[in-house]
Amino acid sequence: MKLPLLPCALLLLATAPSPGPWPTAGAQESCSQRCGDPGGQCSCHPTCSGLGTCCSDLRDFCLEVVPHSGSMMGGKDFVVQHLKWSSPTTSVICRFKESVQTLGHVDSFGRVHCVSPLLYETGRIPFTLSMDNGRSFPRSGTWLAVHPSKVSETEKSQLVNETHWQYYGTTGVGGNLSLTWNVSALPTNSVTIELWGYEETGKPYSEEWTAKWSYLYSLATKVPNSGSFTFIPQPAPQQYQRWEVGALRIVSSKHYEGERDVQALWSNEHALAWHLGDDFRADPVAWARTQCLNWEELEDQLPKFLEELPDCPCTLAQARADSGRFHTDYGCDIEHGSVCTYHPGAVHCVRSVQASLQYASGQQCCYTEEGTQLLTADSTSGSTPDRGHDWGAPPFRAPPRVPGLSHWLYDVISFYHCCLWAPECPRYMLRRPSSDCRHYQPPRLASAFGDPHFVTFDGTNFTFNGRGEYVLLEAALTNLRVQVRAQPRTTLEGIQDRGTGLTAVAVQEGNSDVVEVRLAGETGVLQVLLNQEVLSFAEQKWMDLKGMFLSVASGDSVSIMLSSGAGLEVSIQGPFLSVAILLPEKFLNHTQGLFGTLNDNPTDDFTLRNGQVLPPTATSRELFRFGADWAVENASSLLTYDSRLLVNNFLYRPKHDPTFQPLFPEEVTPSPSQATEAAKLCGDNHFCSFDVAATGNLSVGNATRLAYQLHQNRVQSLQPVVSCGWLAPPHNGLKEGIRYLKGSTVYFHCNNGYSLVGAEASTCLADGSWSRPTPTCQPGQSHTVLLSIVFGGLAVVAVVALIYMLLQRRKSNMAMWTSQP
């Protein structure tokens, strides 16, 4: 049983009959080794600032750092805020995850610095700080380690023309290579440029399977920190040639070569074609073909991972709407110009968000401009699944779960061997075939928006504008809980509406982190809290959290992707929040709350906690009772109470305010002018019309109209699609058409010298079968050749007949001429 999530002090307040004594702000008790603790004479919990209960030394021991994130490759210098050290010292040690230590320092301004270490994982990494050379670590904070591809380009060194680096030594590719970097990011006069190699050793899928970065050698030492370096690559010594994936690291020349965990700038990881040996340069195709065949042999010995991957969505619209299970592949993004280097012909690709359970593999799905899925069976541009998920998989650190790098070793470098450096791509595609969508099931969608209005998973819609905190969704299947806070809008004149709207949403699944998205105070700015602590997205828009991923696409929209495949989309729509929840099919018959019972039966969506079911014809007042019945209980609340206002209004008070009298739909009596304006704006959208009447504000109604329109568009995008599956071309022939959905037709043709036996076309039927099987192409004269012979023969006969007739006529004419006088 999970312990209640409220801080202990707040739980005491919640159970007290009247407001009890608050912890004393600035009390003498220290936060040393107490960060996150709400108890005692004063608090060291993140909520203490808003409540005014913090210990006076909170900022000295519960550390804030700037910057707070960087590449998992390490080497990022960060400064501890609010902590001043009176004298320089060499005794600063920063310890990450209780195991990895780096040396820090105190600068001339008394600021304490740490350097992030080389890690094999992404996410929030706890660290502690010692100022006495490791004798004690009383201070603590959090560092965000980021996937290398998600780090800003300004934080990395740049391989000029990266393709040139990765094809170096192949036919026609040679000459100089250049590297550039931001001089200000590495404050030193001279630098050393090093090559590091990545490998994974030991028996695959055993406890001995380990990941390791190794310093190999330096390209240059003590070169000026000018921001650029150019060189002509030489083949690496034999002992280093087994490394084919690696990265360059630039460090200050004051460090010895290969010194770990010092301030540095890393390049992207890449294929090390430029450092391979003379045998590669002498015949790169033969060398790559040998590597491809070796990979093929190894791959056939490894466990089969394809069976546990999810099927791809059938259409681009489905792929973009199924945001709980699939997310944009940054290597092919329609929002950023569709630069699809490895998938020409595609405009957008997505990856499965979660790695597969047993083998930590990943799915990829790519689509054309028409929304058709691209398959490797039709084109090398098709999407390919990954033995190692590009984003890694918890608990990370060990193969094949290392973010980015395991994927490089098992999926990317082999693509170079087979497809880019040698013409052996069919071997690769045979072992990395695209998934079709015959078994894909779109998620179910429910939404809440406006004043607030609810559309359940089974399509029932209703309005419930209570004031309080409510259970939007509970699912015992994964212990998924989603809770919301609803508050009335206050007008500029200080008058409260008789309607309410959602101002906060909190979610937890199993023992995952708790994430809350809320409107911050009166500013209306979207604020995200992790375990009751406000997050900053100034540096990163994506976070790997415990049991979920979090993405902030813009300042007014947050996506939460849970390990079960469930997804939440929270955005600002007008003065309130809009919430959409997507659930995979496995949640069928496992939900309750305001979003109803997901079972394809809308008649039981109004089910109370005690199991009583209100009829679909329930009045608005009966539905108000239904909503009130799903009020949150204090002991199980996921929501944060970090201000006196929230504590007094939602922690002390009943979770459903019985004194609040909302406006019911039957009470709406708009003025004639208001009715005219509402009809013009809303049309037949009754949600929009109600909100205009309830608030007297057209902009609120318009926000509701747009939110409902967005819900309807998502529903349309997620409609099930019938797929008949891939249809093969005939042997010794070809086909026209790569779309295999209901109503699509594929046409067949034979190569010259072959005749088509069977249907010339096949259509995908509504039952998921093809109307005709693939025909065969038999050796012999093709129809075209036969027709040419027939018509050619007829033409010859016609010409001969014509000549004969002309000759006969001429002969007759001559006879007539000779008989005349």
PDB file of C-alpha atoms in Angstrom, residues 475-682:
ATOM      1  CA  ALA A 475      -8.047   2.347 -13.043  1.00  0.00           C
ATOM      2  CA  ALA A 476      -7.118  -0.466 -10.685  1.00  0.00           C
ATOM      3  CA  LEU A 477      -5.450  -2.312 -13.577  1.00  0.00           C
ATOM      4  CA  THR A 478      -2.300  -0.184 -13.170  1.00  0.00           C
ATOM      5  CA  ASN A 479      -3.347   1.856 -10.133  1.00  0.00           C
ATOM      6  CA  LEU A 480      -3.742   4.868 -12.409  1.00  0.00           C
ATOM      7  CA  ARG A 481      -5.229   7.944 -10.750  1.00  0.00           C
ATOM      8  CA  VAL A 482      -6.039  11.326 -12.291  1.00  0.00           C
ATOM      9  CA  GLN A 483      -7.484  14.093 -10.120  1.00  0.00           C
ATOM     10  CA  VAL A 484      -8.588  17.632 -10.939  1.00  0.00           C
ATOM     11  CA  ARG A 485      -9.288  20.870  -9.104  1.00  0.00           C
ATOM     12  CA  ALA A 486     -12.217  23.054 -10.237  1.00  0.00           C
ATOM     13  CA  GLN A 487     -12.601  26.698  -9.269  1.00  0.00           C
ATOM     14  CA  PRO A 488     -14.908  29.528 -10.368  1.00  0.00           C
ATOM     15  CA  ARG A 489     -13.607  32.239 -12.646  1.00  0.00           C
ATOM     16  CA  THR A 490     -13.347  35.721 -11.168  1.00  0.00           C
ATOM     17  CA  THR A 491     -14.080  38.564 -13.580  1.00  0.00           C
ATOM     18  CA  LEU A 492     -12.039  41.741 -13.853  1.00  0.00           C
ATOM     19  CA  GLU A 493     -14.745  43.380 -11.726  1.00  0.00           C
ATOM     20  CA  GLY A 494     -14.081  40.867  -8.958  1.00  0.00           C
ATOM     21  CA  ILE A 495     -17.333  38.947  -9.482  1.00  0.00           C
ATOM     22  CA  GLN A 496     -17.281  35.137  -9.375  1.00  0.00           C
ATOM     23  CA  ASP A 497     -19.050  33.215 -12.123  1.00  0.00           C
ATOM     24  CA  ARG A 498     -21.642  30.640 -11.190  1.00  0.00           C
ATOM     25  CA  GLY A 499     -19.669  28.161 -13.253  1.00  0.00           C
ATOM     26  CA  THR A 500     -16.259  26.637 -12.593  1.00  0.00           C
ATOM     27  CA  GLY A 501     -13.326  25.375 -14.639  1.00  0.00           C
ATOM     28  CA  LEU A 502     -10.340  23.107 -14.203  1.00  0.00           C
ATOM     29  CA  THR A 503      -7.306  24.822 -12.683  1.00  0.00           C
ATOM     30  CA  ALA A 504      -5.128  21.810 -11.773  1.00  0.00           C
ATOM     31  CA  VAL A 505      -4.640  18.194 -12.907  1.00  0.00           C
ATOM     32  CA  ALA A 506      -2.520  15.598 -11.076  1.00  0.00           C
ATOM     33  CA  VAL A 507      -1.595  12.064 -12.154  1.00  0.00           C
ATOM     34  CA  GLN A 508       0.166   9.031 -10.730  1.00  0.00           C
ATOM     35  CA  GLU A 509       0.370   5.436 -11.932  1.00  0.00           C
ATOM     36  CA  GLY A 510       1.518   2.753  -9.521  1.00  0.00           C
ATOM     37  CA  ASN A 511       4.610   3.981  -7.708  1.00  0.00           C
ATOM     38  CA  SER A 512       5.518   6.525 -10.383  1.00  0.00           C
ATOM     39  CA  ASP A 513       6.330  10.141  -9.718  1.00  0.00           C
ATOM     40  CA  VAL A 514       3.378  12.468  -9.182  1.00  0.00           C
ATOM     41  CA  VAL A 515       3.033  15.169 -11.825  1.00  0.00           C
ATOM     42  CA  GLU A 516       0.654  18.090 -11.467  1.00  0.00           C
ATOM     43  CA  VAL A 517      -0.150  20.680 -14.123  1.00  0.00           C
ATOM     44  CA  ARG A 518      -1.862  23.824 -12.903  1.00  0.00           C
ATOM     45  CA  LEU A 519      -2.626  27.445 -13.615  1.00  0.00           C
ATOM     46  CA  ALA A 520      -0.266  29.522 -11.487  1.00  0.00           C
ATOM     47  CA  GLY A 521      -2.129  32.053  -9.353  1.00  0.00           C
ATOM     48  CA  GLU A 522      -3.758  34.938 -11.159  1.00  0.00           C
ATOM     49  CA  THR A 523      -1.213  34.979 -13.986  1.00  0.00           C
ATOM     50  CA  GLY A 524      -2.807  32.061 -15.845  1.00  0.00           C
ATOM     51  CA  VAL A 525       0.652  30.664 -16.665  1.00  0.00           C
ATOM     52  CA  LEU A 526       0.983  26.905 -16.966  1.00  0.00           C
ATOM     53  CA  GLN A 527       3.023  25.437 -14.133  1.00  0.00           C
ATOM     54  CA  VAL A 528       4.260  21.852 -13.811  1.00  0.00           C
ATOM     55  CA  LEU A 529       5.085  20.268 -10.461  1.00  0.00           C
ATOM     56  CA  LEU A 530       6.991  17.049  -9.864  1.00  0.00           C
ATOM     57  CA  ASN A 531       6.276  15.515  -6.467  1.00  0.00           C
ATOM     58  CA  GLN A 532       5.017  18.953  -5.321  1.00  0.00           C
ATOM     59  CA  GLU A 533       8.099  20.815  -6.548  1.00  0.00           C
ATOM     60  CA  VAL A 534       7.802  23.349  -9.377  1.00  0.00           C
ATOM     61  CA  LEU A 535       9.789  22.343 -12.480  1.00  0.00           C
ATOM     62  CA  SER A 536      11.621  24.632 -14.867  1.00  0.00           C
ATOM     63  CA  PHE A 537      11.518  23.983 -18.607  1.00  0.00           C
ATOM     64  CA  ALA A 538      13.809  26.863 -19.494  1.00  0.00           C
ATOM     65  CA  GLU A 539      16.580  24.432 -20.530  1.00  0.00           C
ATOM     66  CA  GLN A 540      14.853  21.194 -21.544  1.00  0.00           C
ATOM     67  CA  LYS A 541      11.414  20.461 -23.017  1.00  0.00           C
ATOM     68  CA  TRP A 542      11.584  16.702 -22.358  1.00  0.00           C
ATOM     69  CA  MET A 543      12.134  14.891 -19.066  1.00  0.00           C
ATOM     70  CA  ASP A 544      12.578  11.200 -18.248  1.00  0.00           C
ATOM     71  CA  LEU A 545      10.821  10.653 -14.932  1.00  0.00           C
ATOM     72  CA  LYS A 546      10.001   7.659 -12.777  1.00  0.00           C
ATOM     73  CA  GLY A 547       7.256   5.734 -14.558  1.00  0.00           C
ATOM     74  CA  MET A 548       6.594   8.406 -17.182  1.00  0.00           C
ATOM     75  CA  PHE A 549       7.963  10.824 -19.743  1.00  0.00           C
ATOM     76  CA  LEU A 550       7.083  14.501 -19.768  1.00  0.00           C
ATOM     77  CA  SER A 551       7.127  16.809 -22.791  1.00  0.00           C
ATOM     78  CA  VAL A 552       6.361  20.520 -23.002  1.00  0.00           C
ATOM     79  CA  ALA A 553       5.889  21.432 -26.649  1.00  0.00           C
ATOM     80  CA  SER A 554       4.993  25.042 -25.935  1.00  0.00           C
ATOM     81  CA  GLY A 555       4.260  27.289 -23.003  1.00  0.00           C
ATOM     82  CA  ASP A 556       0.609  26.287 -22.897  1.00  0.00           C
ATOM     83  CA  SER A 557       0.650  22.512 -23.510  1.00  0.00           C
ATOM     84  CA  VAL A 558       2.037  19.509 -21.599  1.00  0.00           C
ATOM     85  CA  SER A 559       2.128  15.841 -22.651  1.00  0.00           C
ATOM     86  CA  ILE A 560       2.453  13.074 -20.052  1.00  0.00           C
ATOM     87  CA  MET A 561       3.261   9.561 -21.300  1.00  0.00           C
ATOM     88  CA  LEU A 562       2.818   6.799 -18.729  1.00  0.00           C
ATOM     89  CA  SER A 563       4.519   3.408 -18.692  1.00  0.00           C
ATOM     90  CA  SER A 564       1.180   1.641 -19.342  1.00  0.00           C
ATOM     91  CA  GLY A 565       0.758   3.478 -22.652  1.00  0.00           C
ATOM     92  CA  ALA A 566      -1.829   5.860 -21.212  1.00  0.00           C
ATOM     93  CA  GLY A 567      -1.336   9.499 -22.112  1.00  0.00           C
ATOM     94  CA  LEU A 568      -2.501  12.890 -20.881  1.00  0.00           C
ATOM     95  CA  GLU A 569      -2.620  16.112 -22.868  1.00  0.00           C
ATOM     96  CA  VAL A 570      -3.099  19.210 -20.705  1.00  0.00           C
ATOM     97  CA  SER A 571      -3.367  22.663 -22.239  1.00  0.00           C
ATOM     98  CA  ILE A 572      -4.679  26.139 -21.558  1.00  0.00           C
ATOM     99  CA  GLN A 573      -7.966  26.880 -23.298  1.00  0.00           C
ATOM    100  CA  GLY A 574      -9.268  30.303 -22.369  1.00  0.00           C
ATOM    101  CA  PRO A 575      -9.276  30.894 -18.603  1.00  0.00           C
ATOM    102  CA  PHE A 576      -9.156  27.185 -17.735  1.00  0.00           C
ATOM    103  CA  LEU A 577      -7.331  23.945 -18.424  1.00  0.00           C
ATOM    104  CA  SER A 578      -8.365  21.413 -21.021  1.00  0.00           C
ATOM    105  CA  VAL A 579      -7.557  17.755 -20.330  1.00  0.00           C
ATOM    106  CA  ALA A 580      -7.535  14.817 -22.748  1.00  0.00           C
ATOM    107  CA  ILE A 581      -6.761  11.258 -21.639  1.00  0.00           C
ATOM    108  CA  LEU A 582      -5.932   8.416 -24.018  1.00  0.00           C
ATOM    109  CA  LEU A 583      -6.167   4.815 -22.798  1.00  0.00           C
ATOM    110  CA  PRO A 584      -5.050   1.659 -24.628  1.00  0.00           C
ATOM    111  CA  GLU A 585      -7.581  -1.096 -25.196  1.00  0.00           C
ATOM    112  CA  LYS A 586      -6.332  -3.074 -22.181  1.00  0.00           C
ATOM    113  CA  PHE A 587      -8.111  -0.591 -19.885  1.00  0.00           C
ATOM    114  CA  LEU A 588     -11.501  -1.817 -21.143  1.00  0.00           C
ATOM    115  CA  ASN A 589     -13.767  -2.501 -18.116  1.00  0.00           C
ATOM    116  CA  HIS A 590     -11.187  -1.121 -15.691  1.00  0.00           C
ATOM    117  CA  THR A 591     -12.087   2.560 -15.258  1.00  0.00           C
ATOM    118  CA  GLN A 592     -14.261   4.661 -12.981  1.00  0.00           C
ATOM    119  CA  GLY A 593     -14.685   8.324 -12.089  1.00  0.00           C
ATOM    120  CA  LEU A 594     -16.039  11.334 -13.943  1.00  0.00           C
ATOM    121  CA  PHE A 595     -14.820   9.883 -17.258  1.00  0.00           C
ATOM    122  CA  GLY A 596     -17.086   6.903 -16.752  1.00  0.00           C
ATOM    123  CA  THR A 597     -16.728   3.186 -17.346  1.00  0.00           C
ATOM    124  CA  LEU A 598     -14.791   2.340 -20.487  1.00  0.00           C
ATOM    125  CA  ASN A 599     -16.772  -0.587 -21.909  1.00  0.00           C
ATOM    126  CA  ASP A 600     -18.410   0.671 -25.132  1.00  0.00           C
ATOM    127  CA  ASN A 601     -21.674   1.096 -23.197  1.00  0.00           C
ATOM    128  CA  PRO A 602     -22.537   4.779 -22.622  1.00  0.00           C
ATOM    129  CA  THR A 603     -25.581   3.900 -20.481  1.00  0.00           C
ATOM    130  CA  ASP A 604     -23.481   3.113 -17.376  1.00  0.00           C
ATOM    131  CA  ASP A 605     -21.095   6.080 -17.481  1.00  0.00           C
ATOM    132  CA  PHE A 606     -22.844   7.801 -14.551  1.00  0.00           C
ATOM    133  CA  THR A 607     -21.829   5.189 -11.979  1.00  0.00           C
ATOM    134  CA  LEU A 608     -21.515   6.315  -8.367  1.00  0.00           C
ATOM    135  CA  ARG A 609     -18.859   5.040  -5.958  1.00  0.00           C
ATOM    136  CA  ASN A 610     -21.366   2.591  -4.432  1.00  0.00           C
ATOM    137  CA  GLY A 611     -22.105   1.069  -7.834  1.00  0.00           C
ATOM    138  CA  GLN A 612     -25.462   2.791  -8.365  1.00  0.00           C
ATOM    139  CA  VAL A 613     -25.930   3.824 -11.985  1.00  0.00           C
ATOM    140  CA  LEU A 614     -27.771   6.995 -12.935  1.00  0.00           C
ATOM    141  CA  PRO A 615     -29.675   6.750 -16.226  1.00  0.00           C
ATOM    142  CA  PRO A 616     -28.465   8.553 -19.366  1.00  0.00           C
ATOM    143  CA  THR A 617     -31.555  10.766 -19.026  1.00  0.00           C
ATOM    144  CA  ALA A 618     -30.470  12.044 -15.589  1.00  0.00           C
ATOM    145  CA  THR A 619     -31.212  15.715 -14.979  1.00  0.00           C
ATOM    146  CA  SER A 620     -28.468  18.273 -14.563  1.00  0.00           C
ATOM    147  CA  ARG A 621     -29.076  18.302 -10.794  1.00  0.00           C
ATOM    148  CA  GLU A 622     -28.771  14.520 -10.619  1.00  0.00           C
ATOM    149  CA  LEU A 623     -25.542  14.756 -12.598  1.00  0.00           C
ATOM    150  CA  PHE A 624     -24.349  17.346 -10.108  1.00  0.00           C
ATOM    151  CA  ARG A 625     -24.822  14.690  -7.401  1.00  0.00           C
ATOM    152  CA  PHE A 626     -22.873  12.217  -9.570  1.00  0.00           C
ATOM    153  CA  GLY A 627     -19.952  14.660  -9.834  1.00  0.00           C
ATOM    154  CA  ALA A 628     -19.993  15.462  -6.133  1.00  0.00           C
ATOM    155  CA  ASP A 629     -19.862  11.750  -5.318  1.00  0.00           C
ATOM    156  CA  TRP A 630     -16.440  11.544  -6.981  1.00  0.00           C
ATOM    157  CA  ALA A 631     -14.840  14.158  -4.697  1.00  0.00           C
ATOM    158  CA  VAL A 632     -11.241  13.375  -3.736  1.00  0.00           C
ATOM    159  CA  GLU A 633     -10.465  12.269  -0.204  1.00  0.00           C
ATOM    160  CA  ASN A 634      -7.660  14.059   1.685  1.00  0.00           C
ATOM    161  CA  ALA A 635      -5.727  10.882   2.425  1.00  0.00           C
ATOM    162  CA  SER A 636      -5.484   9.985  -1.263  1.00  0.00           C
ATOM    163  CA  SER A 637      -5.078  13.448  -2.753  1.00  0.00           C
ATOM    164  CA  LEU A 638      -2.381  13.888  -5.394  1.00  0.00           C
ATOM    165  CA  LEU A 639      -2.788  17.670  -5.555  1.00  0.00           C
ATOM    166  CA  THR A 640      -0.401  20.178  -4.007  1.00  0.00           C
ATOM    167  CA  TYR A 641      -1.267  22.641  -1.240  1.00  0.00           C
ATOM    168  CA  ASP A 642       1.642  25.059  -1.170  1.00  0.00           C
ATOM    169  CA  SER A 643      -0.124  28.275  -0.227  1.00  0.00           C
ATOM    170  CA  ARG A 644      -2.363  29.386   2.617  1.00  0.00           C
ATOM    171  CA  LEU A 645      -5.112  29.978   0.056  1.00  0.00           C
ATOM    172  CA  LEU A 646      -5.013  26.376  -1.189  1.00  0.00           C
ATOM    173  CA  VAL A 647      -4.755  24.947   2.309  1.00  0.00           C
ATOM    174  CA  ASN A 648      -7.649  26.993   3.621  1.00  0.00           C
ATOM    175  CA  ASN A 649      -9.886  26.519   0.601  1.00  0.00           C
ATOM    176  CA  PHE A 650      -9.207  22.916  -0.365  1.00  0.00           C
ATOM    177  CA  LEU A 651      -7.422  21.122   2.456  1.00  0.00           C
ATOM    178  CA  TYR A 652      -9.512  22.263   5.405  1.00  0.00           C
ATOM    179  CA  ARG A 653     -12.793  22.475   3.535  1.00  0.00           C
ATOM    180  CA  PRO A 654     -14.779  19.558   2.118  1.00  0.00           C
ATOM    181  CA  LYS A 655     -13.374  18.382  -1.189  1.00  0.00           C
ATOM    182  CA  HIS A 656     -16.717  19.193  -2.777  1.00  0.00           C
ATOM    183  CA  ASP A 657     -18.015  22.588  -1.675  1.00  0.00           C
ATOM    184  CA  PRO A 658     -21.706  22.068  -0.793  1.00  0.00           C
ATOM    185  CA  THR A 659     -22.270  25.806  -0.447  1.00  0.00           C
ATOM    186  CA  PHE A 660     -21.389  26.605  -4.052  1.00  0.00           C
ATOM    187  CA  GLN A 661     -24.503  27.002  -6.188  1.00  0.00           C
ATOM    188  CA  PRO A 662     -23.695  26.579  -9.889  1.00  0.00           C
ATOM    189  CA  LEU A 663     -25.705  27.639 -12.876  1.00  0.00           C
ATOM    190  CA  PHE A 664     -27.630  24.689 -14.290  1.00  0.00           C
ATOM    191  CA  PRO A 665     -28.393  24.490 -18.028  1.00  0.00           C
ATOM    192  CA  GLU A 666     -32.150  24.816 -17.476  1.00  0.00           C
ATOM    193  CA  GLU A 667     -31.557  28.091 -15.639  1.00  0.00           C
ATOM    194  CA  VAL A 668     -29.787  29.709 -18.574  1.00  0.00           C
ATOM    195  CA  THR A 669     -31.779  32.679 -19.897  1.00  0.00           C
ATOM    196  CA  PRO A 670     -29.563  34.740 -22.178  1.00  0.00           C
ATOM    197  CA  SER A 671     -30.690  38.162 -23.354  1.00  0.00           C
ATOM    198  CA  PRO A 672     -31.811  38.405 -26.994  1.00  0.00           C
ATOM    199  CA  SER A 673     -28.583  40.158 -28.029  1.00  0.00           C
ATOM    200  CA  GLN A 674     -26.465  37.635 -26.161  1.00  0.00           C
ATOM    201  CA  ALA A 675     -28.409  34.755 -27.699  1.00  0.00           C
ATOM    202  CA  THR A 676     -27.824  36.187 -31.173  1.00  0.00           C
ATOM    203  CA  GLU A 677     -24.099  36.587 -30.605  1.00  0.00           C
ATOM    204  CA  ALA A 678     -23.825  33.125 -29.062  1.00  0.00           C
ATOM    205  CA  ALA A 679     -25.693  31.516 -31.955  1.00  0.00           C
ATOM    206  CA  LYS A 680     -23.402  33.238 -34.444  1.00  0.00           C
ATOM    207  CA  LEU A 681     -20.278  32.069 -32.587  1.00  0.00           C
ATOM    208  CA  CYS A 682     -21.336  28.644 -31.368  1.00  0.00           C
TER     209      CYS A 682
END
